Every structure is written in C-alpha cells, then in structure tokens.
mmCIF file of C-alpha atoms in Angstrom:
data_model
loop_
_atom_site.group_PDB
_atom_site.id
_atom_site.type_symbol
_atom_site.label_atom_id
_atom_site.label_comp_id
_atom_site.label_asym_id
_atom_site.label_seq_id
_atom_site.Cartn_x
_atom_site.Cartn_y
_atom_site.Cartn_z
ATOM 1 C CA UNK N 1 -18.083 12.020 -14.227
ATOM 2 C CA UNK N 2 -21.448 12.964 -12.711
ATOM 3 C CA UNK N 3 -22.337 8.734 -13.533
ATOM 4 C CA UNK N 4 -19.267 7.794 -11.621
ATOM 5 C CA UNK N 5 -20.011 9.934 -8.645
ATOM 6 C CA UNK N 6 -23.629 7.966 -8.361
ATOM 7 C CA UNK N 7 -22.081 4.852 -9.092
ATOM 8 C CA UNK N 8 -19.797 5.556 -6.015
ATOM 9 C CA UNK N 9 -22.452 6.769 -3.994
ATOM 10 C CA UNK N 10 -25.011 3.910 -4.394
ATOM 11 C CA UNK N 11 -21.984 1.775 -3.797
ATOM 12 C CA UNK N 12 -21.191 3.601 -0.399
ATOM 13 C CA UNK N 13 -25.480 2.959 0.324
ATOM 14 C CA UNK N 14 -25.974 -0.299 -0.378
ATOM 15 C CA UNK N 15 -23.396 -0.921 2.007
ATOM 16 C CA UNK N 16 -24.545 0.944 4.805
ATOM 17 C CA UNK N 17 -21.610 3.018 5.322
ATOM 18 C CA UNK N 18 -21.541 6.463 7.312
ATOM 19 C CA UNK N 19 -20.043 9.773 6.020
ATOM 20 C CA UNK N 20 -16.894 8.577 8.406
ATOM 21 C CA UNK N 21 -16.552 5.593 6.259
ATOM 22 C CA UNK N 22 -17.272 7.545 3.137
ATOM 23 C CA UNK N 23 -14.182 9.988 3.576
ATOM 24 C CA UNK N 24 -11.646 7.345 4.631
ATOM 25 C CA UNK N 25 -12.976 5.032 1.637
ATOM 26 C CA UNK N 26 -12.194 7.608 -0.968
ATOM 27 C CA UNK N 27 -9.073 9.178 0.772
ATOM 28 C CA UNK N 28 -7.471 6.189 -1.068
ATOM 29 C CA UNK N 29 -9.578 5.904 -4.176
ATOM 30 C CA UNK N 30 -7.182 8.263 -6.282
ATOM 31 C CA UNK N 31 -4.055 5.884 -5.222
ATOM 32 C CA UNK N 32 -5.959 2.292 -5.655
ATOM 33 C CA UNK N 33 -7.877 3.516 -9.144
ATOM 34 C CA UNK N 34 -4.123 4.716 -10.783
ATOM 35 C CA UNK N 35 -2.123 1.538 -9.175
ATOM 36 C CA UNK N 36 -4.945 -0.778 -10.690
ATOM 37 C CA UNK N 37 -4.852 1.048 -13.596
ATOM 38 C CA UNK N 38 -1.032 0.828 -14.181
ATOM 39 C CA UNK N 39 -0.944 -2.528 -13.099
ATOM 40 C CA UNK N 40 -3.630 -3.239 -15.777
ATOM 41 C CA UNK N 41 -0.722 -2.045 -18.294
ATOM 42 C CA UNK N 42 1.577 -4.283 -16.966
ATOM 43 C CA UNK N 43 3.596 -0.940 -15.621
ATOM 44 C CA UNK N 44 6.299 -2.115 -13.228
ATOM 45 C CA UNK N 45 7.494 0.717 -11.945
ATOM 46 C CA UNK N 46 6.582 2.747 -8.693
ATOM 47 C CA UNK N 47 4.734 6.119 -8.552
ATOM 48 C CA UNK N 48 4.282 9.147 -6.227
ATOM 49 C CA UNK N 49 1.062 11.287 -6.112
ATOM 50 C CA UNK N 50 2.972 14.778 -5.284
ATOM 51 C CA UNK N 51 0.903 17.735 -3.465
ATOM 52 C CA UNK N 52 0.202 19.394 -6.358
ATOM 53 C CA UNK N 53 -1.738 16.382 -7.566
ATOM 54 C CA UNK N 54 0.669 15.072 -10.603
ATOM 55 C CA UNK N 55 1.891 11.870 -10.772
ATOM 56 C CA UNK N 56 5.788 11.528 -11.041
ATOM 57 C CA UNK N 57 7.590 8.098 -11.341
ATOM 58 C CA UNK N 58 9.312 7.103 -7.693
ATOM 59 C CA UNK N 59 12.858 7.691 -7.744
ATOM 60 C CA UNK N 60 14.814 6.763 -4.599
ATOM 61 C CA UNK N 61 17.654 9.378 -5.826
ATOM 62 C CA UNK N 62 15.282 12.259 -4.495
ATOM 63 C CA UNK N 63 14.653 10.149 -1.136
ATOM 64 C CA UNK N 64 18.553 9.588 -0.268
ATOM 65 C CA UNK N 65 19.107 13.752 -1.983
ATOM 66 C CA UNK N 66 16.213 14.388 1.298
ATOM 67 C CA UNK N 67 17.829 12.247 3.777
ATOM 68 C CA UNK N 68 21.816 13.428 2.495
ATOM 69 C CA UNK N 69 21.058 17.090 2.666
ATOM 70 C CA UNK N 70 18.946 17.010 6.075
ATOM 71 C CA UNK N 71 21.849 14.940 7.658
ATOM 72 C CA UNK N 72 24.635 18.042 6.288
ATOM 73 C CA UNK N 73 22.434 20.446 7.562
ATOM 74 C CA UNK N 74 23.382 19.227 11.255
ATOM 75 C CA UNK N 75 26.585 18.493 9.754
ATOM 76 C CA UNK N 76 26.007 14.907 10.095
ATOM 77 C CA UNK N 77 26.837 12.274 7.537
ATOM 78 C CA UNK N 78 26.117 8.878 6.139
ATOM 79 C CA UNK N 79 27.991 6.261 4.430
ATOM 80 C CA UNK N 80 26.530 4.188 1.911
ATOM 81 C CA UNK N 81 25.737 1.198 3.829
ATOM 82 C CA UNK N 82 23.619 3.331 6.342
ATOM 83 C CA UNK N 83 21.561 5.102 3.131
ATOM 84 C CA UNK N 84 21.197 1.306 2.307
ATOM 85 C CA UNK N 85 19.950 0.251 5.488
ATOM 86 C CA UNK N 86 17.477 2.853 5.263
ATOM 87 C CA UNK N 87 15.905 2.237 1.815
ATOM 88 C CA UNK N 88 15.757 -0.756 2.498
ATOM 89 C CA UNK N 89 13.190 -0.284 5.098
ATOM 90 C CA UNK N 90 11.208 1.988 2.788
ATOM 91 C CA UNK N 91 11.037 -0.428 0.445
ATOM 92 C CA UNK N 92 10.042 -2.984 2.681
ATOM 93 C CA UNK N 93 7.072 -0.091 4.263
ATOM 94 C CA UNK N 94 6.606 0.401 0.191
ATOM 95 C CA UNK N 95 5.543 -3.355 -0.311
ATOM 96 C CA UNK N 96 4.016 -4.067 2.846
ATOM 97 C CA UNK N 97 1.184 -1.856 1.022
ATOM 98 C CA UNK N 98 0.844 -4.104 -2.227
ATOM 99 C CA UNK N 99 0.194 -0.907 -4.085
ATOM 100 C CA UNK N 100 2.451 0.969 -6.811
ATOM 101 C CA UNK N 101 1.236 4.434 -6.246
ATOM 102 C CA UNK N 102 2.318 6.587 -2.974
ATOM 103 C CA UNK N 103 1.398 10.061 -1.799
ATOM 104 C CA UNK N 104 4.457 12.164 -1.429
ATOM 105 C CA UNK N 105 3.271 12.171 2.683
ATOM 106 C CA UNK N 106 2.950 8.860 3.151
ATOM 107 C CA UNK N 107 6.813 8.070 2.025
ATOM 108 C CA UNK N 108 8.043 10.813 4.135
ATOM 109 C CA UNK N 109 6.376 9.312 6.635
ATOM 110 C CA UNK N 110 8.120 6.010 5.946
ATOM 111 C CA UNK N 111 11.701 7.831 5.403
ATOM 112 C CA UNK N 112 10.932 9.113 9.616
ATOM 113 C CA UNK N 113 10.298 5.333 10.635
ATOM 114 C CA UNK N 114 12.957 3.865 8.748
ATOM 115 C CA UNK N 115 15.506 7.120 10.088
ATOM 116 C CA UNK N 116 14.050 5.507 13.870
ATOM 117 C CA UNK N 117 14.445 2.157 13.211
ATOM 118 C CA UNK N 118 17.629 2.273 12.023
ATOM 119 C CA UNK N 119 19.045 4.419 15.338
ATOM 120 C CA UNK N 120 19.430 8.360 13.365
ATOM 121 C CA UNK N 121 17.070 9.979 15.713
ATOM 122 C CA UNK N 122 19.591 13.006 14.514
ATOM 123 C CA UNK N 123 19.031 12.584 11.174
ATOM 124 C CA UNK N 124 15.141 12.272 11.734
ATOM 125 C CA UNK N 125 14.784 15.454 13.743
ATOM 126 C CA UNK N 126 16.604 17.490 10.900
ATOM 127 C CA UNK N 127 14.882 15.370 8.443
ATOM 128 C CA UNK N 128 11.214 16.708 9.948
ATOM 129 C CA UNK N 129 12.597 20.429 10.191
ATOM 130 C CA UNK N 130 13.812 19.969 6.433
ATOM 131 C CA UNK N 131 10.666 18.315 5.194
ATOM 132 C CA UNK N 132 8.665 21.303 6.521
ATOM 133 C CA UNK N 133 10.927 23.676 4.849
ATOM 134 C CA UNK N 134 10.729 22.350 1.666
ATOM 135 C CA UNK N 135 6.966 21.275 1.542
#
C-alpha cells in the first residue's frame, strides 16, 4: 500500500496541486477506484458506500422505506405515483454522476432535492429530522 500512497503522491506533485486540491481529489478516490473497478467486471448494478465503510448493493426499497416512514411520522402520505415521481429524480441525480458507486450522504442528499422539486417541503422537513435520527 505504502507504493500506492507514493504513486498518488508524485501524481498529486507533478501536477502542482495544493493540499486543498489534494483532499478534494481523494475525497472521491474510494468511489471512482470501486465504480471503475466494478465496471471493469462488467457489474451492472448500483452501489452505496455506507458510514461504516462497507459496500452494500443500492436498493431503492430502503430509499422509498426512508421517504414512507418520514412522511407517517407527520402523518402524511404518498401514493405510488408521487414515490415514482420522486425516484425518478434520484435516478436522474444518480446518472447525472456517470458513476455506479454512491456514499450513503450523497443520496440522502439527492432524496432532499428530489422531496423539493417535486413540491413535499413536508415530507423533506420530516425526512431531515428522520435522517438525523437514524444516522
């Protein structure tokens, strides 16, 4: 690992970048080495770094279980052609990337947007509270 690490830093010399380019260069490193790497395997499918640092497969089941249970917890509710509506934005924000590995943050941060651009301000503001509760 110690070879990789110089590799990256000679990299990160030759090209003249400061320690603010350094840090937002390999924020992203974990997420662009595992997508290449899966998309070297011909792996189709979409993946989620979570907090604890393990990769799970992307499921939108979990996202719509989020958005369902925030919206009951201010006893609001959602047919299936709203949940829709909203996927379908965080699919679009999902591909707008041209990646196939997310951190766990970065789709709830698409789940607020699409919540706002799809008029559930509601939804969104229990959606934040019940994001923070659950981690």
């Amino acid at each position: 690992m110690r070879e990789l690490t110089q590799l990256i830093i000679d990299y990160f010399n030759d090209k003249n970048y400061d320690i603010t380019d350094v840090l937002k260069e390999t924020e992203n490193l974990q997420m662009d080495v595992v997508s290449e790497f899966l998309s070297s395997i011909y792996d189709k499918n979409m993946y989620v770094i979570k907090r604890s640092g393990n990769l799970e497969e992307f499921s939108e089941d979990k996202i719509l279980r989020s958005i369902k249970d925030a919206a009951k917890s201010k006893d609001q509710y959602l047919n299936t052609s709203d949940l829709n509506n909203i996927m379908e934005d965080v699919r679009k924000s999902m591909k707008s990337y041209q990646r196939k590995v997310f951190k766990t943050s970065e789709i709830k941060e698409m789940v607020k947007k699409a919540l706002i651009n799809e008029g559930f301000s509601k939804i969104y503001d229990s959606y934040v509270s019940y994001i923070q509760l659950i981690g």
